[in-house]
XYZ file of C-alpha atoms in Angstrom:
297
model
C -26.921 12.452 -22.271
C -25.137 9.584 -22.931
C -24.285 6.012 -21.644
C -21.978 4.837 -22.792
C -20.060 1.055 -21.786
C -17.608 -1.374 -22.010
C -18.316 -5.021 -23.271
C -15.911 -7.436 -24.964
C -16.896 -9.610 -27.800
C -13.266 -11.908 -29.608
C -11.280 -9.758 -31.787
C -13.571 -7.234 -31.331
C -13.979 -4.146 -28.282
C -17.883 -2.893 -28.745
C -19.146 0.576 -26.995
C -22.518 0.735 -26.022
C -25.071 3.555 -25.594
C -28.291 4.299 -24.065
C -30.582 7.246 -24.538
C -31.045 8.266 -20.908
C -29.231 9.224 -17.217
C -29.564 10.369 -13.963
C -27.298 12.359 -11.921
C -27.432 11.575 -8.153
C -25.485 12.131 -4.893
C -21.946 10.123 -5.038
C -22.400 7.263 -1.623
C -19.144 7.059 0.264
C -16.563 5.180 -0.528
C -15.680 1.708 0.633
C -13.335 2.672 3.303
C -12.097 -0.806 3.678
C -10.916 -1.254 -0.358
C -7.224 0.397 -0.284
C -5.920 1.988 -4.030
C -9.728 2.539 -4.349
C -10.547 3.388 -8.266
C -12.357 6.667 -10.725
C -15.286 6.810 -8.614
C -17.393 7.898 -12.456
C -16.662 5.620 -14.506
C -16.489 1.814 -14.127
C -13.439 1.446 -13.158
C -9.814 1.911 -13.494
C -8.799 -1.539 -12.281
C -9.612 -4.639 -13.237
C -12.798 -5.702 -11.331
C -13.974 -1.885 -10.772
C -10.759 -1.865 -7.713
C -8.743 -3.216 -5.505
C -10.437 -5.573 -3.726
C -11.587 -7.231 -7.325
C -15.673 -7.138 -6.519
C -16.718 -6.624 -10.050
C -18.833 -4.053 -8.882
C -19.026 0.143 -8.756
C -22.227 1.139 -6.707
C -21.848 4.972 -8.380
C -23.304 3.188 -11.618
C -27.216 4.898 -11.532
C -27.790 4.972 -15.023
C -27.585 0.783 -16.364
C -30.619 -1.897 -14.367
C -32.379 -4.221 -15.067
C -35.287 -1.851 -16.535
C -33.070 0.086 -18.429
C -29.990 -2.356 -19.793
C -32.326 -3.375 -23.125
C -31.522 -0.062 -24.472
C -28.548 -0.412 -24.994
C -26.937 0.137 -28.617
C -24.012 -0.359 -30.005
C -21.881 2.784 -30.148
C -18.649 2.504 -32.076
C -16.346 -0.189 -32.056
C -13.007 -0.889 -32.575
C -10.818 -4.567 -34.086
C -7.762 -5.805 -32.914
C -4.991 -7.603 -33.921
C -6.667 -10.679 -32.287
C -9.345 -11.667 -29.582
C -8.831 -9.894 -26.601
C -9.123 -11.919 -23.259
C -7.886 -8.376 -21.204
C -10.171 -6.554 -19.580
C -10.737 -2.520 -20.358
C -9.837 -0.205 -17.848
C -11.724 3.088 -18.586
C -9.728 6.178 -17.211
C -10.682 10.412 -18.130
C -11.743 9.782 -20.839
C -9.628 7.163 -21.843
C -10.049 3.108 -21.975
C -6.938 1.322 -21.574
C -7.344 -2.941 -22.816
C -4.228 -5.500 -24.358
C -4.699 -7.642 -27.047
C -3.069 -11.361 -28.122
C -1.661 -9.129 -31.297
C 1.282 -7.916 -28.496
C -0.024 -4.490 -28.093
C -1.492 -2.153 -25.259
C -4.505 0.350 -27.005
C -4.979 4.148 -25.469
C -8.953 4.476 -27.475
C -11.129 7.245 -26.482
C -13.419 5.942 -24.627
C -16.337 8.411 -26.376
C -15.387 8.197 -30.903
C -13.264 4.420 -30.538
C -10.723 6.662 -31.653
C -7.285 5.038 -31.043
C -4.944 8.174 -29.715
C -2.417 5.609 -28.700
C -1.123 1.263 -29.135
C 2.240 0.046 -27.287
C 3.597 -3.685 -28.900
C 5.519 -5.537 -25.949
C 7.824 -8.290 -26.575
C 3.933 -11.132 -26.480
C 0.537 -11.444 -26.323
C -1.227 -8.643 -23.703
C -3.934 -10.974 -21.465
C -3.381 -9.079 -18.238
C -5.731 -6.248 -17.697
C -4.836 -2.857 -17.457
C -4.648 -0.449 -14.152
C -4.117 2.676 -14.393
C -3.237 5.120 -11.621
C -2.008 9.384 -11.425
C -1.059 9.292 -15.010
C 0.536 5.895 -15.147
C -1.768 2.352 -17.111
C 0.400 -0.672 -15.452
C 0.439 -3.859 -17.649
C 2.039 -7.456 -17.267
C 2.864 -9.762 -20.812
C 3.116 -13.485 -21.408
C 6.833 -11.517 -21.982
C 7.239 -12.088 -19.219
C 7.432 -8.472 -18.361
C 5.401 -5.403 -16.768
C 5.060 -2.221 -17.929
C 4.813 0.799 -16.682
C 3.427 3.472 -19.400
C 2.384 6.987 -19.737
C -1.188 7.482 -19.918
C -1.697 10.410 -22.102
C 1.003 9.049 -24.370
C 2.431 5.148 -23.847
C 5.541 6.352 -23.203
C 7.434 3.814 -21.503
C 8.209 5.416 -17.728
C 9.180 1.791 -16.742
C 9.753 -2.019 -16.961
C 10.978 -4.890 -14.959
C 11.891 -7.691 -16.163
C 9.740 -10.094 -14.920
C 11.477 -13.025 -17.029
C 8.844 -15.624 -16.719
C 4.317 -15.030 -18.429
C 1.951 -12.505 -16.671
C -0.603 -12.986 -17.261
C -2.656 -11.788 -13.716
C -3.644 -7.888 -13.396
C -1.699 -5.374 -11.486
C -3.431 -4.626 -8.575
C -2.690 -0.568 -6.966
C -2.638 0.320 -3.931
C -1.223 3.117 -1.859
C 1.967 2.750 -3.889
C 2.647 -0.097 -4.978
C 1.924 -2.704 -7.467
C 1.101 -5.953 -6.921
C 1.221 -8.525 -9.166
C 0.886 -12.764 -10.344
C 3.720 -14.469 -11.832
C 4.507 -18.365 -13.262
C 8.331 -17.229 -11.919
C 10.388 -20.088 -12.651
C 7.924 -22.065 -12.945
C 6.905 -22.130 -9.555
C 4.604 -18.757 -8.862
C 5.140 -15.998 -7.781
C 3.225 -12.948 -6.341
C 5.926 -9.025 -6.450
C 5.115 -6.145 -4.915
C 6.749 -2.673 -6.862
C 6.864 0.915 -6.590
C 4.062 1.792 -8.627
C 7.065 5.621 -9.201
C 10.012 3.991 -10.116
C 8.948 -0.094 -10.613
C 11.949 -1.071 -7.862
C 11.178 -4.356 -6.110
C 9.928 -4.284 -2.633
C 8.659 -8.031 -2.355
C 8.013 -11.726 -3.592
C 6.197 -14.541 -2.184
C 7.273 -17.410 -3.683
C 3.789 -20.440 -3.822
C 4.903 -23.541 -5.865
C 3.195 -23.914 -8.762
C 2.014 -20.545 -11.350
C 0.050 -17.996 -10.246
C -2.458 -16.012 -12.628
C -4.959 -14.633 -10.414
C -4.841 -10.781 -9.571
C -4.431 -10.221 -6.514
C -6.672 -7.871 -4.628
C -5.364 -6.198 -1.880
C -7.439 -4.817 1.208
C -7.219 -3.339 4.874
C -2.963 -4.063 4.607
C -3.712 -7.293 3.070
C -3.252 -8.766 -0.684
C -5.541 -12.072 -1.359
C -4.595 -14.497 -4.327
C -4.656 -17.557 -5.244
C -1.801 -19.763 -7.094
C -2.087 -22.773 -9.167
C -0.722 -25.272 -6.317
C -4.557 -25.030 -5.170
C -4.446 -22.621 -2.227
C -5.391 -18.990 -1.636
C -2.774 -16.987 0.250
C -2.772 -13.960 2.333
C -0.150 -11.790 2.465
C 1.073 -8.790 4.320
C 1.452 -5.793 1.199
C 3.451 -4.011 3.185
C 6.941 -7.079 3.587
C 5.152 -10.102 1.988
C 5.171 -12.343 4.811
C 2.497 -15.158 4.862
C -0.566 -14.599 7.159
C -2.248 -17.699 6.005
C -3.396 -20.596 2.668
C -6.424 -21.760 2.370
C -5.891 -25.167 0.639
C -8.909 -25.774 -2.370
C -8.992 -29.358 -4.388
C -7.719 -27.787 -7.396
C -5.478 -24.499 -9.377
C -6.724 -21.821 -8.404
C -6.985 -19.456 -11.274
C -10.053 -16.747 -9.972
C -8.683 -13.902 -8.681
C -10.519 -13.342 -5.660
C -13.173 -10.536 -4.038
C -13.206 -8.864 -0.649
C -15.817 -7.359 0.761
C -17.178 -7.589 3.619
C -14.641 -9.402 6.200
C -15.318 -11.974 3.305
C -12.613 -13.313 0.563
C -14.572 -15.231 -2.502
C -12.716 -17.642 -4.710
C -13.595 -19.809 -7.015
C -11.367 -22.924 -7.448
C -10.733 -25.675 -10.690
C -11.959 -27.916 -7.413
C -15.583 -27.123 -8.901
C -16.685 -25.329 -6.191
C -16.677 -21.407 -4.809
C -15.160 -20.611 -1.462
C -16.419 -18.174 0.636
C -13.261 -17.599 3.690
C -13.025 -15.556 7.039
C -10.060 -12.204 6.073
C -8.921 -12.642 8.282
C -8.014 -16.229 9.477
C -8.606 -18.420 6.253
C -11.569 -20.138 7.756
C -14.300 -21.481 5.542
C -16.767 -19.877 5.927
C -19.089 -21.733 3.274
C -18.161 -23.159 0.130
C -20.530 -24.162 -3.218
C -20.400 -26.714 -5.585
C -20.909 -26.424 -9.456
C -21.192 -28.057 -11.799
C -17.557 -27.177 -13.220
C -14.197 -25.674 -12.508
C -14.834 -22.093 -11.538
C -11.639 -19.699 -12.999
C -13.948 -16.824 -13.238
C -13.676 -14.672 -10.512
C -16.856 -13.243 -7.970
C -19.027 -10.164 -7.990
C -19.887 -9.284 -4.932
C -22.971 -7.095 -4.818
C -25.561 -6.277 -1.762
C -24.927 -9.124 -0.400
C -25.024 -11.926 -3.063
C -21.763 -13.576 -4.589
C -22.126 -14.342 -8.551
């Protein structure tokens, strides 16, 4: 049995393999994270699940001891660079490219199954749920595509750049945008694309929402991290950092972890927004934290 895991580099989508594997009993899911993604594969949403922890507790093959045995298995070249993070569901890799396309590739062979052309570069990372691929494009549209065929199921026209990666939880798609140059977070019905609510911030929202315990957490270029009621969009709290928040929050054990352009990583109480601690780095923290076993990366 081979392991195939996903890597991205420049114009290429690379897949690596190792010649070892081990089957173990899967641990129970994290009850605090709504919309838990596919438990066997790497993750059908950005940062693995709707909590955006970036940690797959069900991965039992890769380890510090085994990762050195990875070798190139296949590669697929798109027409331009890739900033989108691949999603994997049911043996298919879904990824966007600056060449305006969303691609579906066979996870075992790298063969293209289909591609879908949008009206702009696709930096958004796809989310896959219930046979549907959700992704945004810089053409200002959120797309829902049939995961098997790439056929359009619905589109939602925001009208301004969508860099944010959708999160899907409890039948709702949450996504940020540059809406009206002020920025906004949208909640859409996952089945129909119908507008449920929108919350306008003071600047673009390129952070990807995290969803946990009925709350949506997201950052904005207006320097704030927001906590919004997932059902209504009402603001529960906001926390002001000293710089633009491009980073996507990760939520674990009642704490929100997020980076800021003020060169700090913040840990905030998920219920109140109170700062628990901050860590100063050398430079702006635009990357999104990963959280595993009590450690923030």
